[in-house]
CSV table of C-alpha atoms in Angstrom, one decimal:
chain,number,residue,atom,x,y,z
P,28,MET,CA,110.6,200.3,-42.5
P,29,LYS,CA,108.8,203.1,-40.8
P,30,ILE,CA,110.4,206.6,-40.6
P,31,LEU,CA,109.3,209.8,-38.9
P,32,GLY,CA,110.5,212.8,-40.9
P,33,VAL,CA,110.9,216.3,-39.5
P,34,ASP,CA,111.9,219.5,-41.4
P,35,SER,CA,112.2,222.9,-39.7
P,36,SER,CA,115.1,224.2,-41.8
P,37,GLY,CA,113.2,227.1,-43.2
P,38,MET,CA,109.9,228.9,-42.6
P,39,VAL,CA,107.9,225.7,-43.2
P,40,ALA,CA,107.4,223.4,-40.2
P,41,SER,CA,106.7,219.9,-41.6
P,42,VAL,CA,106.3,216.4,-40.1
P,43,ALA,CA,105.6,213.2,-42.0
P,44,ILE,CA,105.3,209.4,-41.5
P,45,VAL,CA,106.5,207.2,-44.3
P,46,GLU,CA,106.2,203.4,-44.1
P,47,ASP,CA,108.0,201.6,-46.9
P,48,ASP,CA,106.7,203.3,-50.0
P,49,ILE,CA,103.5,204.8,-48.5
P,50,LEU,CA,103.1,208.3,-47.2
P,51,VAL,CA,101.0,207.7,-44.1
P,52,ALA,CA,100.7,211.3,-42.9
P,53,GLU,CA,102.1,214.7,-43.5
P,54,TYR,CA,101.5,217.9,-41.6
P,55,SER,CA,103.0,221.2,-42.8
P,56,ILE,CA,102.5,224.8,-41.9
P,57,ASN,CA,104.1,228.0,-43.2
P,58,HIS,CA,102.2,230.8,-41.5
P,59,LYS,CA,103.1,233.1,-38.6
P,60,LYS,CA,104.2,230.5,-36.1
P,61,THR,CA,107.6,229.7,-34.7
P,62,HIS,CA,108.9,226.2,-34.8
P,63,SER,CA,109.2,226.1,-31.0
P,64,GLN,CA,105.4,226.6,-31.0
P,65,THR,CA,104.5,224.2,-33.7
P,66,LEU,CA,106.9,221.3,-34.1
P,67,LEU,CA,106.2,219.1,-31.0
P,68,PRO,CA,102.4,219.7,-31.2
P,69,MET,CA,102.5,218.7,-34.9
P,70,ILE,CA,104.4,215.5,-34.1
P,71,ASP,CA,101.9,214.7,-31.3
P,72,GLU,CA,99.0,215.3,-33.7
P,73,VAL,CA,100.2,213.0,-36.4
P,74,MET,CA,100.8,210.3,-33.8
P,75,LYS,CA,97.3,210.7,-32.5
P,76,MET,CA,95.7,210.8,-36.0
P,77,THR,CA,97.5,207.7,-37.1
P,78,ASP,CA,97.2,205.8,-33.8
P,79,MET,CA,100.9,205.2,-33.9
P,80,ASP,CA,103.4,204.7,-31.0
P,81,ILE,CA,106.6,206.7,-31.3
P,82,ASN,CA,108.5,203.6,-30.3
P,83,SER,CA,107.3,201.8,-33.5
P,84,PHE,CA,109.6,203.9,-35.7
P,85,ASP,CA,112.9,202.4,-37.0
P,86,ALA,CA,114.5,205.9,-37.1
P,87,ILE,CA,113.9,209.6,-37.2
P,88,ALA,CA,114.9,211.5,-40.3
P,89,VAL,CA,115.6,215.2,-40.0
P,90,ALA,CA,116.5,218.0,-42.5
P,91,ALA,CA,120.0,218.5,-41.1
P,92,GLY,CA,120.8,221.8,-42.9
P,93,PRO,CA,121.7,224.2,-44.2
P,94,GLY,CA,118.9,226.6,-43.5
P,95,SER,CA,117.7,228.9,-40.8
P,96,PHE,CA,120.0,228.7,-37.8
P,97,THR,CA,117.2,228.9,-35.3
P,98,GLY,CA,115.0,226.4,-37.2
P,99,LEU,CA,117.9,223.9,-37.5
P,100,ARG,CA,118.6,224.2,-33.8
P,101,ILE,CA,115.0,223.6,-32.9
P,102,GLY,CA,114.7,220.6,-35.3
P,103,SER,CA,117.9,219.1,-34.1
P,104,ALA,CA,117.0,219.5,-30.4
P,105,THR,CA,113.5,218.0,-31.1
P,106,VAL,CA,114.8,214.9,-32.9
P,107,LYS,CA,117.7,214.4,-30.5
P,108,GLY,CA,115.2,214.3,-27.6
P,109,LEU,CA,112.9,211.9,-29.3
P,110,ALA,CA,115.8,209.6,-30.4
P,111,TYR,CA,117.2,209.5,-26.9
P,112,ALA,CA,113.8,208.7,-25.5
P,113,ILE,CA,113.1,205.8,-27.9
P,114,ASN,CA,116.7,204.7,-28.4
P,115,LYS,CA,116.6,204.9,-32.2
P,116,PRO,CA,119.0,206.4,-34.7
P,117,ILE,CA,118.7,209.7,-36.5
P,118,VAL,CA,119.0,209.9,-40.3
P,119,PRO,CA,120.5,213.3,-41.1
P,120,VAL,CA,119.2,214.4,-44.6
P,121,PRO,CA,120.9,217.4,-46.1
P,122,THR,CA,118.2,220.0,-46.7
P,123,CYS,CA,119.0,220.5,-50.4
P,124,ASP,CA,118.9,216.7,-51.0
P,125,ALA,CA,115.4,216.6,-49.6
P,126,MET,CA,114.2,219.6,-51.5
P,127,ALA,CA,115.5,218.3,-54.7
P,128,TYR,CA,113.8,215.0,-54.0
P,129,ASN,CA,110.5,216.8,-54.3
P,130,LEU,CA,111.3,216.7,-58.1
P,131,CYS,CA,113.0,213.3,-58.2
P,132,MET,CA,111.1,212.3,-61.4
P,133,SER,CA,112.2,215.3,-63.4
P,134,SER,CA,114.9,215.0,-66.1
P,135,ASP,CA,116.0,218.6,-65.7
P,136,LEU,CA,118.7,220.2,-63.6
P,137,ILE,CA,117.3,220.8,-60.1
P,138,CYS,CA,118.5,223.8,-58.1
P,139,PRO,CA,117.2,224.4,-54.6
P,140,ILE,CA,118.0,227.9,-53.4
P,141,ILE,CA,117.5,228.9,-49.7
P,142,ASP,CA,117.9,232.5,-48.8
P,143,ALA,CA,121.1,233.0,-46.8
P,144,ARG,CA,121.0,236.8,-46.6
P,145,ARG,CA,123.6,239.2,-48.0
P,146,ASN,CA,122.8,238.2,-51.6
P,147,GLN,CA,123.8,234.6,-50.9
P,148,VAL,CA,121.9,231.4,-51.2
P,149,TYR,CA,122.4,227.9,-49.8
P,150,THR,CA,122.2,225.7,-52.9
P,151,ALA,CA,123.2,222.5,-54.6
P,152,LEU,CA,122.6,221.0,-58.1
P,153,TYR,CA,121.1,217.7,-59.0
P,154,GLU,CA,120.1,215.5,-61.9
P,155,PHE,CA,117.9,212.4,-61.4
P,156,GLU,CA,118.2,209.1,-63.2
P,157,ASN,CA,115.3,206.8,-62.5
P,158,GLY,CA,114.6,208.7,-59.3
P,159,VAL,CA,118.2,208.5,-58.1
P,160,ALA,CA,120.1,211.7,-57.5
P,161,ILE,CA,123.4,212.6,-59.2
P,162,LYS,CA,125.0,215.5,-57.4
P,163,ILE,CA,126.4,218.1,-59.9
P,164,LEU,CA,127.3,220.5,-57.1
P,165,GLU,CA,127.5,219.7,-53.3
P,166,GLN,CA,125.7,221.9,-50.8
P,167,THR,CA,127.3,225.2,-50.5
P,168,ALA,CA,126.7,228.9,-49.8
P,169,LEU,CA,127.1,231.1,-52.9
P,170,ASP,CA,126.5,234.6,-54.1
P,171,ILE,CA,123.4,234.4,-56.4
P,172,CYS,CA,125.4,235.8,-59.3
P,173,GLU,CA,128.1,233.2,-58.9
P,174,LEU,CA,125.4,230.5,-58.9
P,175,ILE,CA,123.9,231.9,-62.1
P,176,ASP,CA,127.3,232.0,-63.7
P,177,LYS,CA,127.7,228.3,-63.0
P,178,LEU,CA,124.3,227.5,-64.4
P,179,ASN,CA,125.0,229.5,-67.6
P,180,LYS,CA,128.2,227.5,-68.1
P,181,LEU,CA,126.4,224.2,-67.6
P,182,ASN,CA,124.0,225.2,-70.4
P,183,LYS,CA,121.1,222.9,-69.2
P,184,LYS,CA,117.5,223.6,-68.5
P,185,VAL,CA,117.1,224.2,-64.7
P,186,ILE,CA,114.2,224.2,-62.3
P,187,PHE,CA,114.4,226.4,-59.2
P,188,LEU,CA,112.7,225.9,-55.8
P,189,GLY,CA,113.0,227.2,-52.3
P,190,ASP,CA,112.5,230.4,-50.4
P,191,GLY,CA,115.4,232.0,-52.2
P,192,VAL,CA,113.3,232.1,-55.4
P,193,PRO,CA,111.1,235.2,-54.5
P,194,VAL,CA,114.1,237.0,-53.1
P,195,HIS,CA,116.2,236.5,-56.3
P,196,THR,CA,113.6,236.2,-59.1
P,197,ASP,CA,114.6,239.6,-60.6
P,198,THR,CA,118.3,238.6,-60.7
P,199,ILE,CA,117.5,235.2,-62.2
P,200,ASN,CA,115.3,236.8,-64.9
P,201,GLU,CA,118.0,239.4,-65.7
P,202,LYS,CA,121.1,237.3,-65.7
P,203,LEU,CA,120.3,233.6,-66.5
P,204,THR,CA,120.7,232.8,-70.2
P,205,VAL,CA,119.6,229.1,-70.1
P,206,GLU,CA,116.0,227.8,-70.1
P,207,TYR,CA,114.5,227.7,-66.6
P,208,SER,CA,111.3,227.5,-64.6
P,209,PHE,CA,110.1,227.8,-61.0
P,210,THR,CA,108.4,225.0,-59.1
P,211,PRO,CA,104.7,225.3,-58.3
P,212,ALA,CA,103.4,226.0,-54.8
P,213,ASN,CA,102.8,222.3,-53.9
P,214,LEU,CA,106.5,221.5,-54.4
P,215,ASN,CA,108.5,224.6,-53.9
P,216,ARG,CA,109.3,224.4,-50.2
P,217,GLN,CA,110.6,221.9,-47.7
P,218,LYS,CA,108.5,218.8,-47.2
P,219,ALA,CA,108.9,216.3,-44.4
P,220,SER,CA,107.6,213.5,-46.7
P,221,SER,CA,110.7,214.0,-48.9
P,222,VAL,CA,112.9,214.0,-45.8
P,223,ALA,CA,111.3,210.7,-44.6
P,224,ALA,CA,111.3,209.0,-48.0
P,225,LEU,CA,114.9,209.9,-48.6
P,226,GLY,CA,115.6,209.0,-45.0
P,227,ILE,CA,114.6,205.4,-45.7
P,228,LYS,CA,117.1,205.2,-48.6
P,229,TYR,CA,119.9,206.7,-46.5
P,230,PHE,CA,119.0,204.4,-43.5
P,231,GLU,CA,119.4,201.4,-45.8
P,232,GLN,CA,122.8,202.7,-46.9
P,233,GLY,CA,123.9,203.0,-43.3
P,234,MET,CA,123.9,206.8,-43.2
P,235,VAL,CA,122.7,207.1,-39.6
P,236,GLU,CA,124.0,208.6,-36.4
P,237,THR,CA,123.1,208.5,-32.7
P,238,ALA,CA,121.3,211.2,-30.9
P,239,HIS,CA,124.6,212.1,-29.2
P,240,GLU,CA,126.4,212.4,-32.6
P,241,HIS,CA,123.8,214.5,-34.4
P,242,LYS,CA,124.4,218.1,-35.0
P,243,PRO,CA,123.1,220.5,-37.7
P,244,ILE,CA,124.9,221.4,-40.9
P,245,TYR,CA,125.2,225.2,-40.9
P,246,LEU,CA,127.7,225.8,-43.8
P,247,LYS,CA,128.4,229.4,-42.6
P,248,LYS,CA,128.6,231.2,-39.3
P,249,SER,CA,125.5,232.9,-37.9
P,250,GLN,CA,125.2,236.7,-38.0
P,251,ALA,CA,125.7,236.8,-34.2
P,252,GLU,CA,128.9,234.8,-34.5
P,253,ARG,CA,130.2,237.1,-37.4
P,254,GLU,CA,129.4,240.2,-35.4
P,255,ARG,CA,131.1,238.9,-32.3
P,256,GLU,CA,134.2,238.0,-34.3
P,257,GLU,CA,134.2,241.4,-36.0
P,258,LYS,CA,133.9,243.1,-32.6
P,259,GLN,CA,136.8,241.0,-31.2
P,260,GLU,CA,139.0,241.9,-34.2
P,261,ASN,CA,138.2,245.6,-33.8
P,262,ASN,CA,139.1,245.4,-30.1
P,263,ASN,CA,142.4,243.7,-30.9
P,264,GLU,CA,143.5,246.4,-33.4
């Protein structure tokens, strides 16, 4: 089983190749470039460096959301185009599933938090048993204080990761009453290797879709959509 993994759901652009249980290649960047500039060149580079043919992949796994609206659209368009070209399925991996999988050998409660603006985060909660995730909370958008309240009630040690951590560290430090920690730099952001490794598991479970069927998971409306609806409501009053 050979999977190409792609993640552009946040600031990080990441591409990886996983074959069975081996990480063949991974290329990630989180510095001053847009995904429209980086993603296709990164895919091309890992293909060249590994001497692999894009047609040799069984499927393409993508971080399907939630996350950055622009990033998700770029990632979705990229993998749809590739999947159409090689006639292979797409494995949509929920962003929080993949992020939590960075810590799949931990016995603590895993809490990815992605900044969703307006004091909200995209989040989910996981525990792992022998590397298999048990979802305590499905992906959702929550006010950070509401999330902290849920964690306090669960009364379990929790590990945070994601770009929501630096945004909400002060609130976490002030309001969280259970034991907690923050993931180190090598594991605290999106990784295409986790998308690809989890993509293999989901592929084997039949969790695939065609390029035509694939669309991102947004969870909430974009700012532009909200502003347009507010303007329409004001005009109708």
